mmCIF file of C-alpha atoms in Angstrom:
data_model
loop_
_atom_site.group_PDB
_atom_site.id
_atom_site.type_symbol
_atom_site.label_atom_id
_atom_site.label_comp_id
_atom_site.label_asym_id
_atom_site.label_seq_id
_atom_site.Cartn_x
_atom_site.Cartn_y
_atom_site.Cartn_z
ATOM 1 C CA UNK C 24 -41.741 20.693 -16.529
ATOM 2 C CA UNK C 25 -41.666 16.961 -15.563
ATOM 3 C CA UNK C 26 -40.597 14.160 -18.158
ATOM 4 C CA UNK C 27 -40.116 10.386 -17.286
ATOM 5 C CA UNK C 28 -36.854 8.608 -18.511
ATOM 6 C CA UNK C 29 -36.184 4.675 -18.624
ATOM 7 C CA UNK C 30 -33.354 2.667 -18.945
ATOM 8 C CA UNK C 31 -31.284 1.799 -21.633
ATOM 9 C CA UNK C 32 -28.062 0.475 -22.492
ATOM 10 C CA UNK C 33 -26.175 0.613 -25.361
ATOM 11 C CA UNK C 34 -22.096 0.873 -27.328
ATOM 12 C CA UNK C 35 -21.355 4.357 -28.313
ATOM 13 C CA UNK C 36 -19.662 4.762 -31.467
ATOM 14 C CA UNK C 37 -19.542 8.122 -33.969
ATOM 15 C CA UNK C 38 -21.675 8.133 -36.876
ATOM 16 C CA UNK C 39 -24.691 6.220 -38.185
ATOM 17 C CA UNK C 40 -25.309 4.110 -41.702
ATOM 18 C CA UNK C 41 -27.256 2.021 -42.834
ATOM 19 C CA UNK C 42 -24.482 -0.799 -44.166
ATOM 20 C CA UNK C 43 -21.245 -1.613 -42.351
ATOM 21 C CA UNK C 44 -18.884 -3.599 -43.238
ATOM 22 C CA UNK C 45 -18.615 -6.439 -40.378
ATOM 23 C CA UNK C 46 -15.475 -8.397 -41.402
ATOM 24 C CA UNK C 47 -11.824 -7.123 -41.296
ATOM 25 C CA UNK C 48 -8.898 -6.855 -44.162
ATOM 26 C CA UNK C 49 -10.548 -7.546 -47.813
ATOM 27 C CA UNK C 50 -13.109 -10.056 -46.915
ATOM 28 C CA UNK C 51 -16.050 -10.879 -44.916
ATOM 29 C CA UNK C 52 -20.231 -9.452 -45.373
ATOM 30 C CA UNK C 53 -22.097 -6.416 -44.854
ATOM 31 C CA UNK C 54 -24.799 -6.204 -41.952
ATOM 32 C CA UNK C 55 -27.864 -3.945 -42.006
ATOM 33 C CA UNK C 56 -27.751 -0.983 -39.355
ATOM 34 C CA UNK C 57 -31.666 0.364 -38.105
ATOM 35 C CA UNK C 58 -31.162 4.053 -37.874
ATOM 36 C CA UNK C 59 -35.452 5.067 -37.855
ATOM 37 C CA UNK C 60 -34.530 6.145 -34.124
ATOM 38 C CA UNK C 61 -31.197 7.951 -35.599
ATOM 39 C CA UNK C 62 -32.400 11.485 -34.624
ATOM 40 C CA UNK C 63 -34.525 10.275 -31.111
ATOM 41 C CA UNK C 64 -32.987 13.028 -28.328
ATOM 42 C CA UNK C 65 -31.014 10.921 -26.180
ATOM 43 C CA UNK C 66 -29.399 12.321 -22.654
ATOM 44 C CA UNK C 67 -25.857 10.651 -21.777
ATOM 45 C CA UNK C 68 -26.352 10.767 -16.969
ATOM 46 C CA UNK C 69 -23.273 9.863 -15.387
ATOM 47 C CA UNK C 70 -24.530 8.109 -12.026
ATOM 48 C CA UNK C 71 -23.137 6.476 -9.379
ATOM 49 C CA UNK C 72 -22.976 3.077 -8.330
ATOM 50 C CA UNK C 73 -26.387 2.151 -6.414
ATOM 51 C CA UNK C 74 -28.146 4.604 -8.759
ATOM 52 C CA UNK C 75 -27.196 2.433 -11.579
ATOM 53 C CA UNK C 76 -27.968 -0.763 -9.819
ATOM 54 C CA UNK C 77 -31.074 0.837 -8.461
ATOM 55 C CA UNK C 78 -31.900 1.494 -11.881
ATOM 56 C CA UNK C 79 -31.533 -2.126 -12.902
ATOM 57 C CA UNK C 80 -33.349 -4.048 -10.205
ATOM 58 C CA UNK C 81 -37.118 -2.349 -11.100
ATOM 59 C CA UNK C 82 -39.649 -4.730 -10.908
ATOM 60 C CA UNK C 83 -40.825 -5.648 -14.773
ATOM 61 C CA UNK C 84 -44.105 -4.175 -15.988
ATOM 62 C CA UNK C 85 -47.238 -5.762 -14.894
ATOM 63 C CA UNK C 86 -48.744 -4.667 -18.825
ATOM 64 C CA UNK C 87 -48.659 -7.878 -21.306
ATOM 65 C CA UNK C 88 -45.081 -8.718 -22.092
ATOM 66 C CA UNK C 89 -45.387 -7.909 -25.673
ATOM 67 C CA UNK C 90 -47.011 -4.825 -25.633
ATOM 68 C CA UNK C 91 -45.276 -3.112 -22.453
ATOM 69 C CA UNK C 92 -42.522 -0.501 -22.509
ATOM 70 C CA UNK C 93 -39.031 -0.454 -20.846
ATOM 71 C CA UNK C 94 -39.854 0.005 -16.681
ATOM 72 C CA UNK C 95 -40.051 3.735 -15.795
ATOM 73 C CA UNK C 96 -37.385 4.259 -13.294
ATOM 74 C CA UNK C 97 -36.915 7.746 -12.181
ATOM 75 C CA UNK C 98 -38.407 11.278 -13.263
ATOM 76 C CA UNK C 99 -36.926 13.896 -14.022
ATOM 77 C CA UNK C 100 -37.894 17.380 -13.176
ATOM 78 C CA UNK C 101 -36.622 20.638 -15.252
ATOM 79 C CA UNK C 102 -36.796 24.138 -13.329
ATOM 80 C CA UNK C 103 -36.964 27.141 -16.453
ATOM 81 C CA UNK C 104 -36.900 30.194 -17.091
ATOM 82 C CA UNK C 105 -40.091 31.439 -18.806
ATOM 83 C CA UNK C 106 -38.216 34.505 -19.686
ATOM 84 C CA UNK C 107 -35.330 33.031 -21.832
ATOM 85 C CA UNK C 108 -34.833 31.760 -25.294
ATOM 86 C CA UNK C 109 -36.020 27.824 -25.069
ATOM 87 C CA UNK C 110 -32.183 27.097 -26.276
ATOM 88 C CA UNK C 111 -30.722 28.504 -23.100
ATOM 89 C CA UNK C 112 -30.291 26.484 -20.292
ATOM 90 C CA UNK C 113 -27.663 28.569 -18.227
ATOM 91 C CA UNK C 114 -29.878 28.703 -15.002
ATOM 92 C CA UNK C 115 -31.932 25.630 -16.300
ATOM 93 C CA UNK C 116 -32.184 23.439 -13.032
ATOM 94 C CA UNK C 117 -32.466 19.514 -13.631
ATOM 95 C CA UNK C 118 -33.524 17.397 -10.628
ATOM 96 C CA UNK C 119 -34.196 13.193 -10.874
ATOM 97 C CA UNK C 120 -36.157 11.171 -7.852
ATOM 98 C CA UNK C 121 -35.855 7.821 -7.785
ATOM 99 C CA UNK C 122 -39.400 6.028 -8.549
ATOM 100 C CA UNK C 123 -38.754 2.335 -6.832
ATOM 101 C CA UNK C 124 -37.454 1.491 -3.624
ATOM 102 C CA UNK C 125 -34.371 -0.514 -3.046
ATOM 103 C CA UNK C 126 -34.432 -3.342 -0.332
ATOM 104 C CA UNK C 127 -32.395 -1.468 2.187
ATOM 105 C CA UNK C 128 -34.149 1.805 1.837
ATOM 106 C CA UNK C 129 -31.341 3.726 1.868
ATOM 107 C CA UNK C 130 -30.122 4.925 -1.108
ATOM 108 C CA UNK C 131 -30.813 8.757 -1.365
ATOM 109 C CA UNK C 132 -34.018 8.914 -3.768
ATOM 110 C CA UNK C 133 -32.995 12.835 -4.870
ATOM 111 C CA UNK C 134 -30.056 14.079 -6.942
ATOM 112 C CA UNK C 135 -28.778 17.249 -8.777
ATOM 113 C CA UNK C 136 -28.228 16.331 -12.124
ATOM 114 C CA UNK C 137 -25.496 18.621 -13.513
ATOM 115 C CA UNK C 138 -25.433 19.523 -16.720
ATOM 116 C CA UNK C 139 -21.859 19.378 -18.694
ATOM 117 C CA UNK C 140 -21.488 22.318 -21.399
ATOM 118 C CA UNK C 141 -19.027 20.643 -23.324
ATOM 119 C CA UNK C 142 -20.052 17.735 -25.328
ATOM 120 C CA UNK C 143 -18.715 15.505 -28.237
ATOM 121 C CA UNK C 144 -21.171 14.637 -30.789
ATOM 122 C CA UNK C 145 -21.728 11.116 -30.390
ATOM 123 C CA UNK C 146 -24.855 8.690 -31.448
ATOM 124 C CA UNK C 147 -26.036 5.496 -28.860
ATOM 125 C CA UNK C 148 -25.739 2.051 -30.499
ATOM 126 C CA UNK C 149 -27.371 -1.408 -29.205
ATOM 127 C CA UNK C 150 -27.198 -4.961 -30.997
ATOM 128 C CA UNK C 151 -29.190 -7.629 -30.046
ATOM 129 C CA UNK C 152 -29.008 -11.019 -29.154
ATOM 130 C CA UNK C 153 -29.510 -12.241 -32.379
ATOM 131 C CA UNK C 154 -26.965 -9.826 -33.529
ATOM 132 C CA UNK C 155 -29.422 -6.299 -34.819
ATOM 133 C CA UNK C 156 -27.953 -3.875 -35.094
ATOM 134 C CA UNK C 157 -30.017 -0.566 -34.007
ATOM 135 C CA UNK C 158 -28.882 3.327 -33.890
ATOM 136 C CA UNK C 159 -30.902 4.384 -30.727
ATOM 137 C CA UNK C 160 -30.904 8.153 -30.847
ATOM 138 C CA UNK C 161 -28.207 10.648 -30.972
ATOM 139 C CA UNK C 162 -26.645 12.397 -27.411
ATOM 140 C CA UNK C 163 -28.202 16.219 -26.959
ATOM 141 C CA UNK C 164 -26.452 16.793 -23.494
ATOM 142 C CA UNK C 165 -24.562 14.778 -20.780
ATOM 143 C CA UNK C 166 -25.621 15.143 -16.812
ATOM 144 C CA UNK C 167 -22.907 14.062 -14.218
ATOM 145 C CA UNK C 168 -24.979 13.244 -11.134
ATOM 146 C CA UNK C 169 -24.895 14.220 -7.164
ATOM 147 C CA UNK C 170 -26.889 13.687 -3.888
ATOM 148 C CA UNK C 171 -28.762 16.530 -2.439
ATOM 149 C CA UNK C 172 -27.047 18.322 0.217
ATOM 150 C CA UNK C 173 -29.509 17.032 3.015
ATOM 151 C CA UNK C 174 -28.993 13.595 1.596
ATOM 152 C CA UNK C 175 -24.861 14.125 2.091
ATOM 153 C CA UNK C 176 -24.164 12.427 4.962
ATOM 154 C CA UNK C 177 -26.708 9.541 4.469
ATOM 155 C CA UNK C 178 -24.580 9.387 0.419
ATOM 156 C CA UNK C 179 -21.150 9.182 2.038
ATOM 157 C CA UNK C 180 -21.723 6.650 4.557
ATOM 158 C CA UNK C 181 -22.718 4.401 1.868
ATOM 159 C CA UNK C 182 -19.731 4.847 0.185
ATOM 160 C CA UNK C 183 -17.409 4.403 2.832
ATOM 161 C CA UNK C 184 -19.935 0.972 3.693
ATOM 162 C CA UNK C 185 -18.903 -0.101 0.163
ATOM 163 C CA UNK C 186 -15.087 0.493 -0.046
ATOM 164 C CA UNK C 187 -14.578 -1.778 3.221
ATOM 165 C CA UNK C 188 -16.243 -3.773 2.249
ATOM 166 C CA UNK C 189 -14.089 -4.501 -0.694
ATOM 167 C CA UNK C 190 -11.518 -3.621 1.250
ATOM 168 C CA UNK C 191 -12.066 -6.462 3.706
ATOM 169 C CA UNK C 192 -10.712 -10.083 2.604
ATOM 170 C CA UNK C 193 -13.352 -12.942 2.770
ATOM 171 C CA UNK C 194 -11.926 -16.330 4.088
ATOM 172 C CA UNK C 195 -12.238 -19.072 1.701
ATOM 173 C CA UNK C 196 -12.250 -22.912 2.132
ATOM 174 C CA UNK C 197 -10.658 -24.358 -0.775
ATOM 175 C CA UNK C 198 -9.496 -28.359 -1.976
ATOM 176 C CA UNK C 199 -6.071 -29.181 -1.840
ATOM 177 C CA UNK C 200 -4.841 -31.712 -4.820
ATOM 178 C CA UNK C 201 -1.079 -31.452 -3.845
ATOM 179 C CA UNK C 202 -1.348 -33.168 0.097
ATOM 180 C CA UNK C 203 2.907 -33.369 0.335
ATOM 181 C CA UNK C 204 2.344 -29.746 2.072
ATOM 182 C CA UNK C 205 5.617 -28.464 0.383
ATOM 183 C CA UNK C 206 3.972 -25.395 -0.704
ATOM 184 C CA UNK C 207 2.729 -24.759 2.821
ATOM 185 C CA UNK C 208 5.645 -24.037 4.289
ATOM 186 C CA UNK C 209 5.762 -20.767 6.416
ATOM 187 C CA UNK C 210 7.435 -17.981 4.977
ATOM 188 C CA UNK C 211 11.114 -17.310 5.704
ATOM 189 C CA UNK C 212 11.191 -14.997 8.825
ATOM 190 C CA UNK C 213 7.372 -16.162 9.733
ATOM 191 C CA UNK C 214 8.232 -18.640 12.132
ATOM 192 C CA UNK C 215 8.863 -17.247 15.854
ATOM 193 C CA UNK C 216 11.999 -17.243 17.314
ATOM 194 C CA UNK C 217 12.565 -19.623 20.371
ATOM 195 C CA UNK C 218 15.404 -19.227 22.521
ATOM 196 C CA UNK C 219 17.567 -22.595 23.214
ATOM 197 C CA UNK C 220 16.834 -23.956 26.267
ATOM 198 C CA UNK C 221 19.090 -24.669 29.389
ATOM 199 C CA UNK C 222 20.089 -28.191 28.023
ATOM 200 C CA UNK C 223 20.598 -26.774 24.477
ATOM 201 C CA UNK C 224 23.037 -24.237 25.732
ATOM 202 C CA UNK C 225 27.170 -24.821 24.584
ATOM 203 C CA UNK C 226 28.806 -24.481 28.241
ATOM 204 C CA UNK C 227 31.819 -21.527 27.945
ATOM 205 C CA UNK C 228 34.852 -22.685 28.017
ATOM 206 C CA UNK C 229 36.031 -22.296 31.165
ATOM 207 C CA UNK C 230 39.062 -19.666 31.757
ATOM 208 C CA UNK C 231 42.108 -20.812 33.522
ATOM 209 C CA UNK C 232 42.027 -19.064 36.778
ATOM 210 C CA UNK C 233 44.764 -16.791 38.161
ATOM 211 C CA UNK C 234 45.822 -19.747 40.663
ATOM 212 C CA UNK C 235 47.370 -21.732 38.637
ATOM 213 C CA UNK C 236 50.064 -18.710 38.608
ATOM 214 C CA UNK C 237 52.764 -18.941 40.515
ATOM 215 C CA UNK C 238 53.841 -14.850 42.255
ATOM 216 C CA UNK C 239 57.437 -14.258 41.547
ATOM 217 C CA UNK C 240 58.790 -11.780 44.584
ATOM 218 C CA UNK C 241 58.072 -7.991 43.663
ATOM 219 C CA UNK C 242 61.880 -6.891 43.558
ATOM 220 C CA UNK C 243 62.314 -9.575 40.642
ATOM 221 C CA UNK C 244 58.926 -8.457 39.347
ATOM 222 C CA UNK C 245 60.081 -4.976 38.967
ATOM 223 C CA UNK C 246 63.711 -6.011 36.874
ATOM 224 C CA UNK C 247 61.243 -8.800 34.641
ATOM 225 C CA UNK C 248 59.047 -5.063 34.112
ATOM 226 C CA UNK C 249 62.163 -2.970 33.308
ATOM 227 C CA UNK C 250 63.536 -5.477 30.795
ATOM 228 C CA UNK C 251 60.364 -5.363 29.518
ATOM 229 C CA UNK C 252 60.244 -1.308 28.714
ATOM 230 C CA UNK C 253 63.670 -1.370 27.634
ATOM 231 C CA UNK C 254 62.425 -3.554 24.559
ATOM 232 C CA UNK C 255 59.342 -1.481 24.067
ATOM 233 C CA UNK C 256 57.919 1.814 25.433
ATOM 234 C CA UNK C 257 54.337 0.741 25.442
ATOM 235 C CA UNK C 258 52.237 -2.534 26.835
ATOM 236 C CA UNK C 259 48.910 -3.791 27.331
ATOM 237 C CA UNK C 260 47.525 -5.395 30.566
ATOM 238 C CA UNK C 261 47.000 -8.840 28.527
ATOM 239 C CA UNK C 262 50.282 -8.315 26.576
ATOM 240 C CA UNK C 263 52.449 -8.130 30.245
ATOM 241 C CA UNK C 264 50.442 -11.378 31.530
ATOM 242 C CA UNK C 265 51.374 -13.602 28.395
ATOM 243 C CA UNK C 266 54.834 -12.010 28.908
ATOM 244 C CA UNK C 267 55.190 -12.671 32.823
ATOM 245 C CA UNK C 268 52.869 -15.377 33.238
ATOM 246 C CA UNK C 269 51.486 -13.402 36.907
ATOM 247 C CA UNK C 270 48.226 -12.907 38.257
ATOM 248 C CA UNK C 271 46.029 -9.818 37.144
ATOM 249 C CA UNK C 272 45.421 -7.938 40.307
ATOM 250 C CA UNK C 273 49.199 -8.611 40.896
ATOM 251 C CA UNK C 274 50.309 -7.210 37.550
ATOM 252 C CA UNK C 275 47.761 -4.437 37.926
ATOM 253 C CA UNK C 276 49.326 -3.145 41.671
ATOM 254 C CA UNK C 277 52.721 -3.055 40.730
ATOM 255 C CA UNK C 278 51.458 -1.075 37.358
ATOM 256 C CA UNK C 279 50.396 1.485 39.444
ATOM 257 C CA UNK C 280 53.901 2.188 41.300
ATOM 258 C CA UNK C 281 56.093 1.916 38.016
ATOM 259 C CA UNK C 282 53.447 2.221 35.255
ATOM 260 C CA UNK C 283 50.741 5.303 33.414
ATOM 261 C CA UNK C 284 48.075 4.420 32.133
ATOM 262 C CA UNK C 285 47.381 6.156 28.693
ATOM 263 C CA UNK C 286 43.379 6.646 28.637
ATOM 264 C CA UNK C 287 43.875 8.458 24.843
ATOM 265 C CA UNK C 288 46.090 9.408 21.748
ATOM 266 C CA UNK C 289 48.091 7.083 19.866
ATOM 267 C CA UNK C 290 48.911 4.723 22.684
ATOM 268 C CA UNK C 291 45.438 4.134 24.584
ATOM 269 C CA UNK C 292 45.044 1.561 26.772
ATOM 270 C CA UNK C 293 48.324 1.005 26.938
ATOM 271 C CA UNK C 294 50.537 1.365 29.390
ATOM 272 C CA UNK C 295 54.628 2.762 30.229
ATOM 273 C CA UNK C 296 56.986 3.581 32.923
ATOM 274 C CA UNK C 297 56.444 6.675 34.899
ATOM 275 C CA UNK C 298 59.212 9.522 33.543
ATOM 276 C CA UNK C 299 61.701 9.016 36.680
ATOM 277 C CA UNK C 300 61.865 5.175 36.246
ATOM 278 C CA UNK C 301 62.602 5.929 32.492
ATOM 279 C CA UNK C 302 65.628 8.274 33.270
ATOM 280 C CA UNK C 303 67.107 5.610 35.664
ATOM 281 C CA UNK C 304 66.580 2.870 33.231
ATOM 282 C CA UNK C 305 67.877 5.141 30.425
ATOM 283 C CA UNK C 306 70.817 5.546 32.825
ATOM 284 C CA UNK C 307 71.547 2.594 34.227
ATOM 285 C CA UNK C 308 71.716 1.171 29.817
ATOM 286 C CA UNK C 309 74.363 3.846 29.313
ATOM 287 C CA UNK C 310 75.910 2.693 32.226
ATOM 288 C CA UNK C 311 75.476 -0.819 30.563
ATOM 289 C CA UNK C 312 77.399 0.349 28.001
#
């Protein structure tokens, strides 16, 4: 069994009436609703965008425009089991074939139509350019379209191309009325960082050389060091240089002989006297008292 179908558009609503109110609230007049086609069988079909575009781009009929019907864009093939009742659609298969040819020639021609079992009672309404409202029919069947298995690969390519097309932003040339350029300044962080040149770099302050410090006699320095460690048990190298005003390397050599460097603990990074020198300084302190 083959049925020819035509494309039609309309507004879907709930029920049909011969007269409806056009104004809200208490005012407004009434409009006449044409209901002569209210019982006509209509199929509601959910189709892919490429199929909808192909159906709406059918060429006009060669017949006289006054008597020509809507152009036929596709045909539906219905396969039924003659042994089942006419109202039993459990084994019925619906197939749609597009009759027209698209410009690219890549739109699949054959589609399967899956009938929905649960459908809400609806009618199709239309409104002409003159504002005339009509009931075009009642929806008895609802279908979901999908390409046949042999067309799935080509249909998948079309869907990917369509997605990529919508995701790609097209560049446009625009005339700017505001020519001061304030709104065209780059956002913070978009300007590439340029390291300063040699002339732009500030010269680092030159530290005083150790040669300016006068080196004392070793014996004299040992006495000074013992007195410092009597004042407090732990000293850093920087503190000792500040207290004694002696060259750094000379102090390091002296500390190797007299002190222990703390690598860990609460006194990390400081020097303290070796045990034998601690006893000597304690004895000297007791004798002086």
